């Protein structure tokens, strides 16, 4: 499996390098001289390469289909290798965009300047989705959990499903005497970073570590690669529990309602969007970077705090107008009403608000040819 994964990454990076080095001839546009066709609505042609978050796989398939339908000569290649891998590939100049469930760190933004020019890279929100706490407990489909209990489950401090802490908020559930098996991501993951951020903020007396895209190695449990990997492991393991993008949870698994204030909030796109409405811009970023700091401790009624905002990570500058046009055309399609509806239909995601979509479009339109 390791050899297969290495081969897949190598293939993506090779394709990306070829696309970047050949972009002067491969990404023809109509018209193309000024790098403005993306804004004028003209179709584009060429191959756009990206890699990154696995959580957006269903949405990306819908985006690719819609974009390629509107641009008959265009192809989007995307390999879901994880958010961390996507950011590394963009920094290395191996792909033209990354998908990431976590915004670029300051050090990554600095490193991106080598390939993306003096303004580095920008983070543009394009996908909002709740992270489900999904479980496989025979006979149980509905559970209510507070953040502290969730943190203790994933730390291995609550070991059985009939533990008093779980019973307290689920008095009518037929909880079995069944061992809990926490399942986490083995790869660097934006979903992990968002989930650990939720635990670190909402259950800080239990989850004392900082948020991280890498799961704490000292904690017990099983691991699997990618969103599909953890969901598959839980589906095949009685007593297992994981965290994953809601779009990937099958009908055979239960999903917990999370406590917000004095109420429990189920997993819905609308609840995720309400949580994102409370977010603040990350300080110290450029005007074109739309990184958001989420408030996981919100008590706003109906907000679901275990939410991820996935970003399209783009260079602020590309080497030629043809590449700029292709990048901008795809980015603008994704954040458009049509692109957001396609994602919502395919992945149960929450469309960007009108205000955030407008900011995302302005950010994408700021991408220019390197001078």
Coordinates of C-alpha atoms in Angstrom, one line a residue:
X1 CA 0.0 0.0 0.0
X2 CA 2.9 2.4 0.8
X3 CA 4.4 1.8 -2.6
X4 CA 1.0 2.4 -4.3
X5 CA 0.6 5.7 -2.4
X6 CA 4.1 6.8 -3.3
X7 CA 3.4 6.0 -6.9
X8 CA 0.1 8.0 -6.9
X9 CA 1.9 11.1 -5.3
X10 CA 4.7 10.8 -7.8
X11 CA 2.3 10.6 -10.7
X12 CA 0.4 13.7 -9.5
X13 CA 3.5 15.7 -9.0
X14 CA 4.9 14.7 -12.4
X15 CA 1.7 15.7 -14.1
X16 CA 1.7 18.9 -12.2
X17 CA 5.2 19.8 -13.1
X18 CA 4.5 19.0 -16.8
X19 CA 1.4 21.2 -16.6
X20 CA 3.3 24.1 -15.1
X21 CA 6.3 23.9 -17.5
X22 CA 4.0 23.5 -20.5
X23 CA 1.4 26.0 -19.5
X24 CA 2.5 28.5 -22.1
X25 CA 1.4 26.1 -24.9
X26 CA -1.1 23.8 -23.2
X27 CA -3.5 26.3 -21.7
X28 CA -4.7 28.1 -24.7
X29 CA -7.7 30.5 -24.1
X30 CA -10.1 32.4 -26.2
X31 CA -9.3 35.2 -26.0
X32 CA -6.1 35.0 -23.9
X33 CA -3.6 37.8 -24.4
X34 CA -4.4 39.8 -21.3
X35 CA -5.3 37.2 -18.8
X36 CA -8.8 38.4 -18.6
X37 CA -11.0 35.8 -20.2
X38 CA -12.0 34.3 -16.8
X39 CA -13.7 37.5 -15.9
X40 CA -15.4 38.0 -19.3
X41 CA -17.1 34.6 -19.4
X42 CA -15.2 33.3 -22.4
X43 CA -14.4 29.6 -22.4
X44 CA -10.9 28.3 -21.6
X45 CA -9.0 25.2 -22.6
X46 CA -6.0 23.4 -21.1
X47 CA -5.2 21.1 -18.1
X48 CA -5.4 22.3 -14.6
X49 CA -3.8 20.2 -11.9
X50 CA -4.4 20.1 -8.2
X51 CA -4.2 17.8 -5.1
X52 CA -5.1 18.0 -1.5
X53 CA -8.1 17.4 0.8
X54 CA -10.0 14.1 0.6
X55 CA -13.1 15.6 2.2
X56 CA -14.0 17.5 -1.0
X57 CA -13.8 14.5 -3.3
X58 CA -17.5 14.4 -4.0
X59 CA -17.7 18.2 -4.5
X60 CA -14.6 18.2 -6.7
X61 CA -16.1 15.5 -9.0
X62 CA -19.2 17.8 -9.4
X63 CA -17.0 20.9 -9.9
X64 CA -14.9 19.1 -12.6
X65 CA -18.0 17.9 -14.4
X66 CA -19.7 21.3 -14.4
X67 CA -16.6 23.2 -15.4
X68 CA -15.5 20.8 -18.1
X69 CA -19.1 20.9 -19.5
X70 CA -18.9 24.7 -19.8
X71 CA -15.3 24.6 -21.2
X72 CA -15.1 21.7 -23.7
X73 CA -11.4 21.9 -24.1
X74 CA -10.6 22.2 -20.4
X75 CA -9.6 19.3 -18.0
X76 CA -9.2 19.4 -14.2
X77 CA -7.0 16.7 -12.6
X78 CA -7.3 16.4 -8.9
X79 CA -5.8 13.8 -6.6
X80 CA -7.2 13.5 -3.1
X81 CA -4.0 12.9 -1.1
X82 CA -4.8 15.0 2.0
X83 CA -4.6 18.7 2.9
X84 CA -1.0 18.7 4.0
X85 CA 0.1 16.9 0.8
X86 CA -1.8 19.5 -1.2
X87 CA -0.2 22.5 0.4
X88 CA 3.3 20.9 0.1
X89 CA 2.7 20.3 -3.6
X90 CA 1.6 23.8 -4.3
X91 CA 4.6 25.2 -2.4
X92 CA 6.9 22.9 -4.5
X93 CA 5.3 24.2 -7.7
X94 CA 4.1 20.7 -8.6
X95 CA 0.5 21.7 -9.0
X96 CA -1.5 24.8 -9.9
X97 CA -3.8 24.7 -6.9
X98 CA -4.4 22.8 -3.7
X99 CA -7.5 21.8 -1.8
X100 CA -7.0 22.3 2.0
X101 CA -9.3 22.0 5.0
X102 CA -6.9 24.2 6.8
X103 CA -5.6 27.6 5.7
X104 CA -1.9 28.0 5.0
X105 CA 0.4 28.5 8.0
X106 CA 2.5 31.7 8.0
X107 CA 5.7 29.6 7.3
X108 CA 3.9 27.9 4.4
X109 CA 2.9 31.3 3.0
X110 CA 6.5 32.4 3.2
X111 CA 7.8 29.3 1.5
X112 CA 5.2 29.6 -1.3
X113 CA 6.9 32.8 -2.5
X114 CA 9.6 30.8 -4.2
X115 CA 7.2 29.5 -6.8
X116 CA 4.2 31.9 -6.5
X117 CA 6.1 35.2 -6.5
X118 CA 6.6 37.9 -3.8
X119 CA 2.9 37.8 -2.7
X120 CA 3.0 34.0 -2.2
X121 CA -0.3 32.1 -2.1
X122 CA -3.8 32.9 -1.1
X123 CA -6.5 30.9 0.7
X124 CA -10.0 31.2 -0.8
X125 CA -13.0 29.5 1.0
X126 CA -14.9 27.3 -1.4
X127 CA -16.5 24.5 0.6
X128 CA -18.3 24.5 4.0
X129 CA -19.3 21.2 5.7
X130 CA -19.9 19.8 9.1
X131 CA -17.5 17.2 10.5
X132 CA -19.7 14.3 11.7
X133 CA -18.8 12.3 14.8
X134 CA -19.8 9.0 13.2
X135 CA -20.2 5.7 15.1
X136 CA -21.0 2.0 14.6
X137 CA -23.0 0.9 17.6
X138 CA -25.4 -1.9 16.8
X139 CA -29.0 -0.9 17.6
X140 CA -28.0 2.8 18.2
X141 CA -28.4 5.5 15.5
X142 CA -28.9 8.6 17.5
X143 CA -26.6 10.0 20.3
X144 CA -26.2 13.3 22.0
X145 CA -22.7 14.2 23.1
X146 CA -21.1 17.3 24.7
X147 CA -17.6 18.3 23.7
X148 CA -16.0 17.0 26.9
X149 CA -17.4 13.5 26.4
X150 CA -16.3 13.5 22.7
X151 CA -12.8 14.5 23.8
X152 CA -12.7 11.7 26.4
X153 CA -13.9 9.1 23.9
X154 CA -11.1 10.0 21.4
X155 CA -8.5 10.2 24.2
X156 CA -9.5 6.7 25.3
X157 CA -10.6 7.9 28.7
X158 CA -14.2 6.6 28.0
X159 CA -13.7 3.1 27.0
X160 CA -17.2 1.6 26.7
X161 CA -20.4 2.7 25.0
X162 CA -22.5 2.1 28.1
X163 CA -20.2 4.5 30.1
X164 CA -22.2 6.7 32.6
X165 CA -21.1 9.9 30.8
X166 CA -22.7 8.7 27.6
X167 CA -25.8 7.4 29.4
X168 CA -26.3 10.7 31.1
X169 CA -27.2 12.5 27.9
X170 CA -28.8 9.5 26.3
X171 CA -31.0 8.0 29.0
X172 CA -33.4 6.2 26.6
X173 CA -30.7 4.8 24.3
X174 CA -30.0 1.0 24.5
X175 CA -26.3 1.4 24.9
X176 CA -24.5 -1.9 24.8
X177 CA -21.5 -3.1 26.9
X178 CA -19.2 -2.7 23.9
X179 CA -15.7 -1.4 23.7
X180 CA -15.1 1.9 21.9
X181 CA -12.5 1.9 19.1
X182 CA -11.6 5.5 18.2
X183 CA -10.4 5.7 14.5
X184 CA -8.4 8.7 13.3
X185 CA -6.6 9.8 10.2
X186 CA -3.1 8.5 9.5
X187 CA -2.2 11.3 7.1
X188 CA -1.8 15.0 7.7
X189 CA -5.4 16.2 7.4
X190 CA -7.3 19.4 7.5
X191 CA -10.2 17.5 8.9
X192 CA -8.1 16.4 11.8
X193 CA -6.9 20.0 12.3
X194 CA -10.5 21.3 12.4
X195 CA -11.7 18.5 14.7
X196 CA -8.8 19.0 17.1
X197 CA -9.4 22.7 17.0
X198 CA -13.0 22.0 18.0
X199 CA -11.9 19.8 20.9
X200 CA -9.1 22.2 22.0
X201 CA -11.6 25.2 22.1
X202 CA -14.8 23.5 23.3
X203 CA -13.3 20.9 25.7
X204 CA -10.0 22.6 26.7
X205 CA -10.0 21.1 30.2
X206 CA -9.9 17.6 28.6
X207 CA -8.2 18.2 25.3
X208 CA -5.1 20.0 26.5
X209 CA -3.1 19.8 23.3
X210 CA -3.2 22.4 20.5
X211 CA -4.9 21.8 17.2
X212 CA -2.9 19.9 14.7
X213 CA -3.3 18.2 11.3
X214 CA -1.5 15.2 12.7
X215 CA -3.3 13.1 15.2
X216 CA -1.5 12.8 18.6
X217 CA 0.5 9.6 18.3
X218 CA 0.3 8.7 22.0
X219 CA -3.5 8.3 21.9
X220 CA -5.1 4.8 21.5
X221 CA -7.2 3.6 18.6
X222 CA -6.9 2.6 15.0
X223 CA -5.9 4.8 12.0
X224 CA -6.6 4.9 8.3
X225 CA -5.7 7.1 5.3
X226 CA -8.1 9.6 4.0
X227 CA -11.8 10.3 4.7
X228 CA -12.9 7.1 2.9
X229 CA -10.4 5.1 4.9
X230 CA -11.6 6.1 8.3
X231 CA -15.3 5.7 7.3
X232 CA -14.6 2.2 5.9
X233 CA -12.8 1.2 9.0
X234 CA -15.7 2.3 11.3
X235 CA -18.3 0.7 9.0
X236 CA -16.4 -2.6 9.4
X237 CA -15.8 -2.4 13.1
X238 CA -18.5 -2.7 15.7
X239 CA -18.0 -0.1 18.5
X240 CA -15.8 2.1 16.3
X241 CA -16.1 5.9 16.1
X242 CA -14.5 8.5 13.9
X243 CA -14.6 12.1 12.7
X244 CA -15.2 12.7 9.0
X245 CA -16.8 15.1 6.5
X246 CA -20.5 14.5 6.7
X247 CA -20.7 13.9 2.9
X248 CA -18.8 10.6 3.3
X249 CA -20.9 9.1 6.1
X250 CA -22.9 6.1 4.9
X251 CA -26.5 5.3 6.0
X252 CA -25.3 2.4 8.1
X253 CA -23.5 4.7 10.6
X254 CA -25.0 6.9 13.3
X255 CA -24.0 10.6 13.7
X256 CA -23.9 12.4 17.1
X257 CA -25.7 15.6 17.9
X258 CA -23.3 18.0 19.6
X259 CA -24.1 20.2 22.5
X260 CA -24.2 23.9 21.9
X261 CA -25.3 26.0 24.8
X262 CA -28.1 24.1 26.4
X263 CA -29.3 22.3 23.3
X264 CA -28.0 19.5 21.0
X265 CA -27.5 20.3 17.3
X266 CA -27.7 17.7 14.6
X267 CA -25.4 17.6 11.7
X268 CA -26.7 19.7 8.8
X269 CA -25.3 22.0 6.2
X270 CA -27.4 24.8 7.5
X271 CA -26.0 24.4 11.0
X272 CA -22.5 24.4 9.6
X273 CA -23.1 27.6 7.7
X274 CA -24.5 29.2 10.8
X275 CA -21.2 28.4 12.7
X276 CA -19.1 29.9 9.8
X277 CA -21.2 33.1 10.0
X278 CA -19.5 33.6 13.5
X279 CA -16.0 33.3 12.1
X280 CA -13.5 36.2 12.0
X281 CA -10.7 36.9 9.5
X282 CA -7.3 35.6 10.4
X283 CA -5.1 38.6 11.4
X284 CA -2.0 39.6 9.4
X285 CA -3.0 38.2 6.1
X286 CA -3.1 40.0 2.7
X287 CA -6.4 41.5 1.5
X288 CA -6.8 38.7 -1.0
X289 CA -6.3 35.9 1.6
X290 CA -9.7 34.9 3.2
X291 CA -8.5 32.6 6.0
X292 CA -11.1 32.3 8.7
X293 CA -10.8 31.8 12.4
X294 CA -13.7 29.7 13.6
X295 CA -15.3 30.1 17.1
X296 CA -15.9 26.5 18.3
X297 CA -17.4 27.8 21.6
X298 CA -20.3 29.6 20.0
X299 CA -23.7 29.4 21.8
X300 CA -25.6 30.6 18.8
X301 CA -28.8 28.5 18.6
X302 CA -28.6 26.0 15.7
X303 CA -24.9 26.4 15.0
X304 CA -22.8 23.2 14.6
X305 CA -19.3 24.0 15.8
X306 CA -17.4 21.0 14.5
X307 CA -17.3 22.4 11.0
X308 CA -14.6 22.7 8.3
X309 CA -14.1 25.4 5.8
X310 CA -12.1 24.0 2.9
X311 CA -10.0 26.4 0.8
X312 CA -8.8 26.6 -2.7
X313 CA -5.2 27.5 -2.3
X314 CA -3.8 29.4 -5.3
X315 CA -0.7 31.3 -6.2
X316 CA -1.2 35.1 -6.2
X317 CA 0.8 35.1 -9.5
X318 CA 1.3 32.6 -12.3
X319 CA 4.0 32.7 -15.0
X320 CA 1.7 33.6 -17.9
X321 CA -1.8 34.9 -18.8
X322 CA -3.0 31.5 -20.2
X323 CA -2.5 29.8 -16.8
X324 CA -4.0 32.8 -15.0
X325 CA -7.1 32.6 -17.1
X326 CA -7.6 28.9 -16.5
X327 CA -7.1 29.1 -12.8
X328 CA -9.4 32.1 -12.5
X329 CA -12.1 30.4 -14.6
X330 CA -12.1 27.3 -12.5
X331 CA -12.0 29.2 -9.2
X332 CA -14.8 31.5 -10.3
X333 CA -17.0 28.5 -11.3
X334 CA -16.5 26.8 -8.0
X335 CA -17.6 29.9 -5.9
X336 CA -20.4 30.8 -8.3
X337 CA -24.1 29.9 -7.5
X338 CA -23.9 27.0 -10.0
X339 CA -20.7 25.6 -8.5
X340 CA -21.9 25.9 -4.9
X341 CA -25.2 24.2 -5.9
X342 CA -23.3 21.4 -7.6
X343 CA -21.3 20.8 -4.4
X344 CA -24.4 20.9 -2.2
X345 CA -26.2 18.4 -4.4
X346 CA -23.2 16.1 -4.5
X347 CA -21.8 16.4 -1.0
X348 CA -24.4 17.9 1.3
X349 CA -22.2 21.0 1.8
X350 CA -23.4 24.4 2.7
X351 CA -23.2 27.1 0.0
X352 CA -21.1 30.1 0.7
X353 CA -23.1 33.1 1.9
X354 CA -23.6 35.8 -0.7
X355 CA -21.2 38.1 1.1
X356 CA -18.5 35.4 1.4
X357 CA -18.9 34.3 -2.2
X358 CA -18.5 37.9 -3.4
X359 CA -15.2 38.2 -1.4
X360 CA -14.1 34.8 -2.8
X361 CA -14.7 36.0 -6.3
X362 CA -12.8 39.2 -5.7
X363 CA -9.9 37.2 -4.3
X364 CA -9.7 34.9 -7.3
X365 CA -10.0 37.9 -9.6
X366 CA -6.9 39.4 -7.9
X367 CA -4.7 36.6 -9.3
X368 CA -2.3 38.1 -12.0
X369 CA 0.6 37.3 -14.2
X370 CA 4.0 37.4 -12.5
X371 CA 6.0 40.5 -13.4

